[in-house]
Tab-separated table of C-alpha atoms and ligand atoms in Angstrom:
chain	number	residue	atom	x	y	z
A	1	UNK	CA	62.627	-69.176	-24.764
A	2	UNK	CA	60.771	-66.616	-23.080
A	3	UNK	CA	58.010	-67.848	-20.116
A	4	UNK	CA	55.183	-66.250	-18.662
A	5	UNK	CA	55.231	-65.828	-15.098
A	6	UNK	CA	52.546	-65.376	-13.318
A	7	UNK	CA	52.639	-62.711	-11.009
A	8	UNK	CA	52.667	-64.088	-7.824
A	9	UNK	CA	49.555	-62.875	-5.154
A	10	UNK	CA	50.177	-59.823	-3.019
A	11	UNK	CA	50.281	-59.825	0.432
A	12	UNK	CA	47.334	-57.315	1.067
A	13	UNK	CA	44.300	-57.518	-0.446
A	14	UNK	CA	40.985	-55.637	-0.986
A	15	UNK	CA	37.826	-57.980	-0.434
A	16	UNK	CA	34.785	-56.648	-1.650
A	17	UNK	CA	31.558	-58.099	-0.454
A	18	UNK	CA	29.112	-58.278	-3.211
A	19	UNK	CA	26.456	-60.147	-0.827
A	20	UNK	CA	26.538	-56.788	1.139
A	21	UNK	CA	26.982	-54.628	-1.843
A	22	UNK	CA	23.557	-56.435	-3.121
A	23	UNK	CA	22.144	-55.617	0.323
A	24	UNK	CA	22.906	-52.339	0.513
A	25	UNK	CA	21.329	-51.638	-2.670
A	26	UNK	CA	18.439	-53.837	-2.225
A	27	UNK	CA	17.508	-51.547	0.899
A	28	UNK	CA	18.141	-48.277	-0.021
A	29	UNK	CA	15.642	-49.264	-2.904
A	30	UNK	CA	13.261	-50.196	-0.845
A	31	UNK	CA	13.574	-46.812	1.669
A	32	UNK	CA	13.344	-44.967	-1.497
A	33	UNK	CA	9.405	-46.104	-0.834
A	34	UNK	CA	7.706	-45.534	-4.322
A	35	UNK	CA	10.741	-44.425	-6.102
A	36	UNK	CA	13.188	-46.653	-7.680
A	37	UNK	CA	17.080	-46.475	-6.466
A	38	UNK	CA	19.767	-45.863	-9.110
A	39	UNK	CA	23.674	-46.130	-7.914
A	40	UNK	CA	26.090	-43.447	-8.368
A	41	UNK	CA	29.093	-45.204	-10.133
A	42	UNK	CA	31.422	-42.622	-10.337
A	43	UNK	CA	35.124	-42.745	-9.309
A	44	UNK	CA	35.226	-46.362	-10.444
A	45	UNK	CA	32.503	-46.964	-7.542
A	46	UNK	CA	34.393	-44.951	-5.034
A	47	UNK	CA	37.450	-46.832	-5.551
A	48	UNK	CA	35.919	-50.538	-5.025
A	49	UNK	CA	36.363	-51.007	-9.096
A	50	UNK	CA	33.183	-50.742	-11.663
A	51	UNK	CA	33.974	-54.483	-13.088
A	52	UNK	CA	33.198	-55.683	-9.137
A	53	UNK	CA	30.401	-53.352	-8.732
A	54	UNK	CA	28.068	-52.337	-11.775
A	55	UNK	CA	27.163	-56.068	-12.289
A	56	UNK	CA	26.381	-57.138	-8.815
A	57	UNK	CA	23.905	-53.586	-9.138
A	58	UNK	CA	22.789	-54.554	-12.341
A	59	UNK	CA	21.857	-58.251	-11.061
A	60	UNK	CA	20.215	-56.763	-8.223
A	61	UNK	CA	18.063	-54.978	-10.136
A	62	UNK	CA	19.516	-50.868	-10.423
A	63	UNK	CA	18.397	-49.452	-13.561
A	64	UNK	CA	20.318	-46.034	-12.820
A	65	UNK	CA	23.574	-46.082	-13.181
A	66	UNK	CA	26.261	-42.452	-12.617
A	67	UNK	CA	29.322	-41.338	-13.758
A	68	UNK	CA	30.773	-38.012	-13.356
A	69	UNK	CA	32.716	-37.729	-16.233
A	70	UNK	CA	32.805	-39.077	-20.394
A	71	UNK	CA	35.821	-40.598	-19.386
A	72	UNK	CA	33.920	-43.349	-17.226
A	73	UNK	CA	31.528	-44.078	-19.534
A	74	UNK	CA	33.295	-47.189	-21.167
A	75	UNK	CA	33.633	-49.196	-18.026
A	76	UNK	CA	30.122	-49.028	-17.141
A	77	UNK	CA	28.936	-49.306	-20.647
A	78	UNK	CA	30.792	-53.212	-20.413
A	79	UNK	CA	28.210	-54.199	-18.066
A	80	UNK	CA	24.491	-51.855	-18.319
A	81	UNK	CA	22.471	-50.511	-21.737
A	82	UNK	CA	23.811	-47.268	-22.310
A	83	UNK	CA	20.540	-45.426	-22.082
A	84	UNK	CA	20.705	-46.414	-17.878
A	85	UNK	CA	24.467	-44.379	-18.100
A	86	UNK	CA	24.306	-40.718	-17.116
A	87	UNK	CA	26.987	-38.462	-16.971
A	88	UNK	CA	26.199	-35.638	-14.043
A	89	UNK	CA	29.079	-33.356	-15.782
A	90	UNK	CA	26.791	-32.789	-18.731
A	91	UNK	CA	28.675	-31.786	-22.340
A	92	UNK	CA	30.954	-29.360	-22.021
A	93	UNK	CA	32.059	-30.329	-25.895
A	94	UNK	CA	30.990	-30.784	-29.316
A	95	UNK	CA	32.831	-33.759	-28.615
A	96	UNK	CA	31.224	-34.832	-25.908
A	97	UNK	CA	27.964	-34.078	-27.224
A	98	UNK	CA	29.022	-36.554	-30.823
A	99	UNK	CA	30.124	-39.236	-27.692
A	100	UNK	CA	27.202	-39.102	-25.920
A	101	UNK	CA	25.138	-39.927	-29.321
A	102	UNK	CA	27.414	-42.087	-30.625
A	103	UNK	CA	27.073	-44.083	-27.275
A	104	UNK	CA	23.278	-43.645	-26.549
A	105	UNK	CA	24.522	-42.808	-23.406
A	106	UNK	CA	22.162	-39.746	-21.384
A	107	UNK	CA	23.682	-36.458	-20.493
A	108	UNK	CA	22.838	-34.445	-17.422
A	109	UNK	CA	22.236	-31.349	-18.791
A	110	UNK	CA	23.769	-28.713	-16.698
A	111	UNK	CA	23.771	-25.228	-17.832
A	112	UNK	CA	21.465	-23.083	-21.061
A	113	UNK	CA	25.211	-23.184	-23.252
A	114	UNK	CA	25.569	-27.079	-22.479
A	115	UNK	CA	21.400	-27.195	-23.545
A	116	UNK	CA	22.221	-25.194	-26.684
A	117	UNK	CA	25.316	-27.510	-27.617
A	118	UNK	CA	23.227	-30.578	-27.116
A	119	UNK	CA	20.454	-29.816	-29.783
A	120	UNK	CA	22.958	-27.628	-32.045
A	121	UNK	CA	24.421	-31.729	-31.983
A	122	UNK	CA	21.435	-33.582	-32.334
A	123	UNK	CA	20.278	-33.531	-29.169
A	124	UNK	CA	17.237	-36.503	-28.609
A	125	UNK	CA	16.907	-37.871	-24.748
A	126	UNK	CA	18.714	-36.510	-21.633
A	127	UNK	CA	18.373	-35.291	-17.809
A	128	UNK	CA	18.339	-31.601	-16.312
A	129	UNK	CA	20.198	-31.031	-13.506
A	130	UNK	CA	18.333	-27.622	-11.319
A	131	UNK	CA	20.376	-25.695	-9.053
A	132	UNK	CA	18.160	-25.651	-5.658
A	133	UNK	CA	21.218	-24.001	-3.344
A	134	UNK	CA	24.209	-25.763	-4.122
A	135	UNK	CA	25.716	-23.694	-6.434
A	136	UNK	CA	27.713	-26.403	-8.291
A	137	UNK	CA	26.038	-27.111	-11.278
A	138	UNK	CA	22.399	-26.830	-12.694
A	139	UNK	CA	20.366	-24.376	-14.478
A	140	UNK	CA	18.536	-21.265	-11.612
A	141	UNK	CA	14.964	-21.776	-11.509
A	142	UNK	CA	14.750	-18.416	-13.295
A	143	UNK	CA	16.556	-20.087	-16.438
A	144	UNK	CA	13.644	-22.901	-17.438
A	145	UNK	CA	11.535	-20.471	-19.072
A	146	UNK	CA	14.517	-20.306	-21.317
A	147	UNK	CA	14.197	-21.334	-25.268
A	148	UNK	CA	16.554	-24.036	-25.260
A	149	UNK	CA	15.655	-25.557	-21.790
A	150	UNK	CA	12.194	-25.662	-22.960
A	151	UNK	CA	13.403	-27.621	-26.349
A	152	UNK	CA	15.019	-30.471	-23.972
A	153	UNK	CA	13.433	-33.615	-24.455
A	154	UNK	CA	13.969	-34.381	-20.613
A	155	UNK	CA	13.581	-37.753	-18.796
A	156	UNK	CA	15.205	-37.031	-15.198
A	157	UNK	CA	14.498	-33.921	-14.028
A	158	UNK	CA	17.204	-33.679	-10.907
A	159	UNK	CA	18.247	-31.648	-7.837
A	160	UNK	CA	21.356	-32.090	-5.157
A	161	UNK	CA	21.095	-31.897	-1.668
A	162	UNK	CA	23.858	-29.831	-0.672
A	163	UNK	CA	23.269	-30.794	3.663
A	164	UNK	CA	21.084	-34.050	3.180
A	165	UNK	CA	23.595	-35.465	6.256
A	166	UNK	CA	22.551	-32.870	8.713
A	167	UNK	CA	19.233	-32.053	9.633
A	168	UNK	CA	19.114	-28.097	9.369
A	169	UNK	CA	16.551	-26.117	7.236
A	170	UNK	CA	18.574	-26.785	4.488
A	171	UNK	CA	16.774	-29.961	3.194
A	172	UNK	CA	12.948	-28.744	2.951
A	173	UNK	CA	13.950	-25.382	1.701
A	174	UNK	CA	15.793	-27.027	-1.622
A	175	UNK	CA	12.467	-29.758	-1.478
A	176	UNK	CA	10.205	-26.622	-1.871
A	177	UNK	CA	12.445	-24.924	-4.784
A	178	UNK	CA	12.595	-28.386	-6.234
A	179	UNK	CA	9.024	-28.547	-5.951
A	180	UNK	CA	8.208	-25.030	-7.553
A	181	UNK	CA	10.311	-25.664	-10.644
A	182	UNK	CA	8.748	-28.918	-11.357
A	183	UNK	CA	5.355	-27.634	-12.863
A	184	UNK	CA	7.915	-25.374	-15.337
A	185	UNK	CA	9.487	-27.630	-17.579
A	186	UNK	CA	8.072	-31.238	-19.015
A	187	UNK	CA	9.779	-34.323	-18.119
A	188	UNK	CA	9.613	-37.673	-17.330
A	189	UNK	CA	10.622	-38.074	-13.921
A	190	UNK	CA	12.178	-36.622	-10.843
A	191	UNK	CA	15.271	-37.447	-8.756
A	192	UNK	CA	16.798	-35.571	-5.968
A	193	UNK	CA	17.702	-38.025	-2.890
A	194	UNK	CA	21.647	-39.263	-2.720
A	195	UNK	CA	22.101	-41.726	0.083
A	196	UNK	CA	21.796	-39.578	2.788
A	197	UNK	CA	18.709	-37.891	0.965
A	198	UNK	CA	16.754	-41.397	0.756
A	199	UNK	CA	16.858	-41.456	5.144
A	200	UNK	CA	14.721	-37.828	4.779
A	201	UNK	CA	11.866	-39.923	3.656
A	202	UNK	CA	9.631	-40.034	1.029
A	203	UNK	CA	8.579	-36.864	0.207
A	204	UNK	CA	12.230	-36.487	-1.246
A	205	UNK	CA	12.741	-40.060	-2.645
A	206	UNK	CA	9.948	-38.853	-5.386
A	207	UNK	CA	11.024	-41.110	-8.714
A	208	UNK	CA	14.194	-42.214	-8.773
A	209	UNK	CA	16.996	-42.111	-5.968
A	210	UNK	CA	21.023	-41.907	-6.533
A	211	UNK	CA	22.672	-43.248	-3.752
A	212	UNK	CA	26.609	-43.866	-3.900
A	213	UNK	CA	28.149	-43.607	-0.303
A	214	UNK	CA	25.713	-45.771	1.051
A	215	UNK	CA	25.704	-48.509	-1.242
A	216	UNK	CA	29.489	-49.263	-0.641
A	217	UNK	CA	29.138	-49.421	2.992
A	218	UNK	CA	28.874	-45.667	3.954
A	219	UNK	CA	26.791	-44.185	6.764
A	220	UNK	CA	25.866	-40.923	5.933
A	221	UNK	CA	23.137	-40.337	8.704
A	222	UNK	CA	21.992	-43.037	11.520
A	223	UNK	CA	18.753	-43.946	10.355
A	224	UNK	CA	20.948	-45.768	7.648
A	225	UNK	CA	23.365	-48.033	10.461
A	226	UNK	CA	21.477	-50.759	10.670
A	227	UNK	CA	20.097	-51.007	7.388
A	228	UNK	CA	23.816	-50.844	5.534
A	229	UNK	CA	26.208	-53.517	5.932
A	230	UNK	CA	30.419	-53.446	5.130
A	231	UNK	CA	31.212	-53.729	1.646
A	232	UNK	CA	35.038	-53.350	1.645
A	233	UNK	CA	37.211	-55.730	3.766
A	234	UNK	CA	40.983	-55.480	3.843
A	235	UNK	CA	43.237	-57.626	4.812
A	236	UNK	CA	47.265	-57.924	5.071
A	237	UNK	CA	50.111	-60.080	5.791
A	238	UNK	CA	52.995	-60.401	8.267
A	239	UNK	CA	56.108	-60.092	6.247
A	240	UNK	CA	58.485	-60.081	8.853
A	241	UNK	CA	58.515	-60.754	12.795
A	242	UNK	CA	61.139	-59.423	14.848
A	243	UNK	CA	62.283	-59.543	18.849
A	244	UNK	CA	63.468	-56.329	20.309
A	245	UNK	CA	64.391	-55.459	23.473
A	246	UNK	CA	64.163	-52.530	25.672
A	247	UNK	CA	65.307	-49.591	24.283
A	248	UNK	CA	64.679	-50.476	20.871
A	249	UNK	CA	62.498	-48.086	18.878
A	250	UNK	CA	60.200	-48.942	15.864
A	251	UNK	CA	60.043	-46.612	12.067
A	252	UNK	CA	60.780	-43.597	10.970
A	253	UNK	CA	61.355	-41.106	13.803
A	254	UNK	CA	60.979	-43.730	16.893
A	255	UNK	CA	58.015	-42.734	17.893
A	256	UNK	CA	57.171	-46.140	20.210
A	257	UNK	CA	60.331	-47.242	21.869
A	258	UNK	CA	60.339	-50.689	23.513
A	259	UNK	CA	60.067	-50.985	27.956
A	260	UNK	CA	60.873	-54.672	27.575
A	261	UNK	CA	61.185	-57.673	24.986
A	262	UNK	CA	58.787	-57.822	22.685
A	263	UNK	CA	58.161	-59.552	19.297
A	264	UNK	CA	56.731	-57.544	16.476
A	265	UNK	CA	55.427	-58.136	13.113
A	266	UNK	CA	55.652	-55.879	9.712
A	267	UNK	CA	52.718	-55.988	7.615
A	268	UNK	CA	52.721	-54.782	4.328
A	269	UNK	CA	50.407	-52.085	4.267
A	270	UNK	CA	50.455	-48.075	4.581
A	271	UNK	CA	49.387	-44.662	2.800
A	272	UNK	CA	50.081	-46.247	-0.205
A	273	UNK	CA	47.020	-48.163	-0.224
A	274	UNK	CA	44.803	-45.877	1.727
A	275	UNK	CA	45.539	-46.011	5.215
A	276	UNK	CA	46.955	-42.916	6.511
A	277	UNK	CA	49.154	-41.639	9.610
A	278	UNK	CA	46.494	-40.120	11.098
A	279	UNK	CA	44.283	-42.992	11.572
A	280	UNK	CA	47.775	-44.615	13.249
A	281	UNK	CA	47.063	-43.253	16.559
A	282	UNK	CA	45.219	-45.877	19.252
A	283	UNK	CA	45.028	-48.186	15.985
A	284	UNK	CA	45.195	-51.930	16.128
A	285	UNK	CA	44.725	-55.377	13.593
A	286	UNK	CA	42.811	-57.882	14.458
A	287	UNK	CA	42.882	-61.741	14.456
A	288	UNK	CA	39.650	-63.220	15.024
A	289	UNK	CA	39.477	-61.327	18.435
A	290	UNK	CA	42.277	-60.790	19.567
A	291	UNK	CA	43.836	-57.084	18.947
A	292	UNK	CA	47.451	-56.227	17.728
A	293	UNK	CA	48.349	-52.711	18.222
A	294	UNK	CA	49.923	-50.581	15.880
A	295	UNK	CA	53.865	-49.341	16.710
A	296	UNK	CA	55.047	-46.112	15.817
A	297	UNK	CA	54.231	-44.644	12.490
A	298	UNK	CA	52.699	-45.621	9.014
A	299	UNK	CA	55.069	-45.566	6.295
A	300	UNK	CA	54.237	-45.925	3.008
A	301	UNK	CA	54.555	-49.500	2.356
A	302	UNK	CA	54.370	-50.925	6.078
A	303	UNK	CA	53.046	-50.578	9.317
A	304	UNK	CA	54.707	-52.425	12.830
A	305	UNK	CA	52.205	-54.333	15.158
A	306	UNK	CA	52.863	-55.979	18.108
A	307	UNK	CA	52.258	-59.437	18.423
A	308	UNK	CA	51.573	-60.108	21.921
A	309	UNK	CA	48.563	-61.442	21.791
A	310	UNK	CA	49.212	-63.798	18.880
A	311	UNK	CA	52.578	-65.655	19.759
A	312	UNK	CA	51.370	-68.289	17.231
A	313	UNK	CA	51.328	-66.087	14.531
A	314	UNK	CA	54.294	-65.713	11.688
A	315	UNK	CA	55.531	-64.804	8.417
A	316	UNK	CA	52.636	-64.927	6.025
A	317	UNK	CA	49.500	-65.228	8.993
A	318	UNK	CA	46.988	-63.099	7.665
A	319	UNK	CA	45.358	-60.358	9.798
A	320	UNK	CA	41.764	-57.959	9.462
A	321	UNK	CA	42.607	-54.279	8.839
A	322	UNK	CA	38.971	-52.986	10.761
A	323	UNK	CA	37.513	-51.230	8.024
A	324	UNK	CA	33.741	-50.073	9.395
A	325	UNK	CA	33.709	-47.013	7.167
A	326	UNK	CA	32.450	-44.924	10.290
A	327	UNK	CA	34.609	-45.284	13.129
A	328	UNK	CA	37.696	-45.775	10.267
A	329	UNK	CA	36.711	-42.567	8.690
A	330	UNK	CA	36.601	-41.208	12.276
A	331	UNK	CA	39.934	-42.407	13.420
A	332	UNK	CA	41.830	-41.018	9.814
A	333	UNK	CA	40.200	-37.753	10.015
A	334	UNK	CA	38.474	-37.728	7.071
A	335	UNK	CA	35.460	-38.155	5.462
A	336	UNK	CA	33.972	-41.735	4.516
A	337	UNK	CA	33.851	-40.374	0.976
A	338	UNK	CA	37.968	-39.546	1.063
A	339	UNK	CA	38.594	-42.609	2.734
A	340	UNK	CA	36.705	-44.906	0.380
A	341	UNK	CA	38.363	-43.146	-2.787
A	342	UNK	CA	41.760	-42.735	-1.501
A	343	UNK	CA	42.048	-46.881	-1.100
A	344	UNK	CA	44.964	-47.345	-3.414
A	345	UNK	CA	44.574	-48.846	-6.771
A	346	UNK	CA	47.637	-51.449	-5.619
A	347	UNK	CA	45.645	-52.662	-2.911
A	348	UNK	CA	42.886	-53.545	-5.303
A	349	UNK	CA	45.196	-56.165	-6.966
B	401	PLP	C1	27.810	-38.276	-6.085
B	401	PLP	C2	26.383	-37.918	-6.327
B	401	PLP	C3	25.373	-38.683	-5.748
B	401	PLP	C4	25.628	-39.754	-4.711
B	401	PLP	O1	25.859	-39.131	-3.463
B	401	PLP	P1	26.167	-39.962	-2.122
B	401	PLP	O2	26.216	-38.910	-1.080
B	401	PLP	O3	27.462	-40.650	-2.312
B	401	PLP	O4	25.054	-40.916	-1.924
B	401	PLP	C5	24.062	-38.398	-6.122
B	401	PLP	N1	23.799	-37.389	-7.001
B	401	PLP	C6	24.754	-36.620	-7.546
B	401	PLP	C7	24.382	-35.533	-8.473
B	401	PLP	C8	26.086	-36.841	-7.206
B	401	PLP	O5	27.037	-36.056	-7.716
């Protein structure tokens, strides 16, 4: 007779905060003034997983919801109506075209050959994305006068900030091309703000907003810090604890070596799950507030800490991995949109 185990829990996990996630969401809507925010839902929500996410959005009221590509289209399409699903990479096949109407879900219509494929397919509602000085996708502002553009039966007529985190020229002069194309093709509505867009202010919120970053804890530009709270929490175990002595050096290469006894504990975490050597350096865990610095280097399964200032603690004590997207994305050397999607599907669970 064969049984069915059940796997037994890991011993790091992934917390996400839907309370927060709510908030976040709940207050970039209302910064978006007037307009009404939407939530980018692409790379399965950045790597916090579209089951968690879409329906805590959905419950909190996000009538928006974007994917990148066709291939994320069925998660989402679990939990939202697929006329709220766009897909920013537009139809680059008949195929996708015959999916997207098969689906009801909305393409973003990105080019005059991805235009032409929709109607030749039988076409019906979708979005147009305008190039304003990215130069990633979207139609030029010299292509709307163009036969099939003009045959689009358009509801989101949208534009992407290329610098909307800095504060150069950059922002008003893509507002004003965004602005000048408007009057030359009929649509529904207008959206051009991501996260960082929405903290620009109203005159760029204009009908709907698509913030991602943001929503899962993100802080693209100060005037969103107080306003977003921490979404992802992670949290790992001791596995081992170990007394060495002077002279003793810790993982692969030795980088710390030991001035006196000392007891240490491995904790089951490393690159494989999103934290990387470079945020190593100065690092430490918490419990409640006390701090337990990080020994030597991160290797792919397991980091060292040492345990000074938790003699209490043992095999199978829980610590906090800090995870304020900020300072974290600071310390890895990355940005907070790498280190949210690099979080490793394992530590997800
Ligand atoms: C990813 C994306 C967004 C969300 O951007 P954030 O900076 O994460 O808020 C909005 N619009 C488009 C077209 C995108 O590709």
């Amino acid at each position: 007779m064969t049984s069915q185990a059940d796997a037994p829990e890991p011993t790091h996990r992934l917390r996400i905060d839907t309370e927060a996630l709510a908030h976040n969401w709940r207050a970039l809507d209302a910064m978006s003034g007037r307009a009404q925010a939407g939530a980018a839902v692409k790379a399965d929500c950045y790597g916090l997983g579209v089951d968690i996410c879409v329906p805590v959005l959905r419950d909190a009221g996000c009538k928006h919801f974007f994917v990148a590509h066709w291939s994320e289209v069925e998660a989402v399409l679990k939990h939202v109506a697929a006329d709220q699903i766009a897909v920013l990479h537009g139809p680059l096949t008949s195929a996708e075209v015959d999916y997207a109407i098969a689906t009801g879900v909305r393409p973003v219509i990105n080019s005059v050959p991805q235009a032409e494929r929709w109607i030749a397919g039988g076409g019906g509602v979708c979005h147009l994305m305008i190039d304003t000085g990215i130069n990633r996708l979207g139609v030029s502002t010299g292509e709307l006068d163009s036969e099939a553009l003009q045959a689009l039966d358009i509801d989101l007529l949208m534009s992407h900030l290329a610098s909307a985190d800095e504060n150069g020229d950059m922002n008003a002069r893509q507002l004003h091309a965004f602005r000048g194309a408007i009057g030359k093709i009929a649509h529904r509505r207008l959206s051009l703000s991501n996260s960082a867009g929405i903290a620009l202010g109203e005159d760029f919120a204009v009908d709907v907003t698509r913030p991602g970053l943001a929503l899962y804890g993100g802080v693209p530009r100060p005037e969103l810090a107080d306003a977003i709270h921490q979404v992802a929490f992670i949290e790992a175990a001791i596995i081992q604890v170990r007394e060495i002595g002077a002279g003793d050096s810790v993982g692969y290469n030795g980088e710390f070596t030991a001035t006196g006894p000392m007891r240490v504990g491995t904790i089951s975490l490393g690159y494989a799950d999103g934290f990387l050597r470079a945020r190593g350096k100065g690092f430490a865990l918490r419990h409640g507030d006390r701090h337990l610095p990080l020994l030597g280097k991160v290797s792919m399964d397991m980091i060292v800490v040492d345990l000074a200032a938790a003699p209490d603690l043992g095999e199978g004590d829980w610590l906090d991995v800090p995870f304020d997207l900020k300072n974290a994305a600071q310390q890895s050397a990355v940005s907070q949109y790498e280190l949210l999607t690099v979080l490793g599907q394992r530590l997800r669970g």
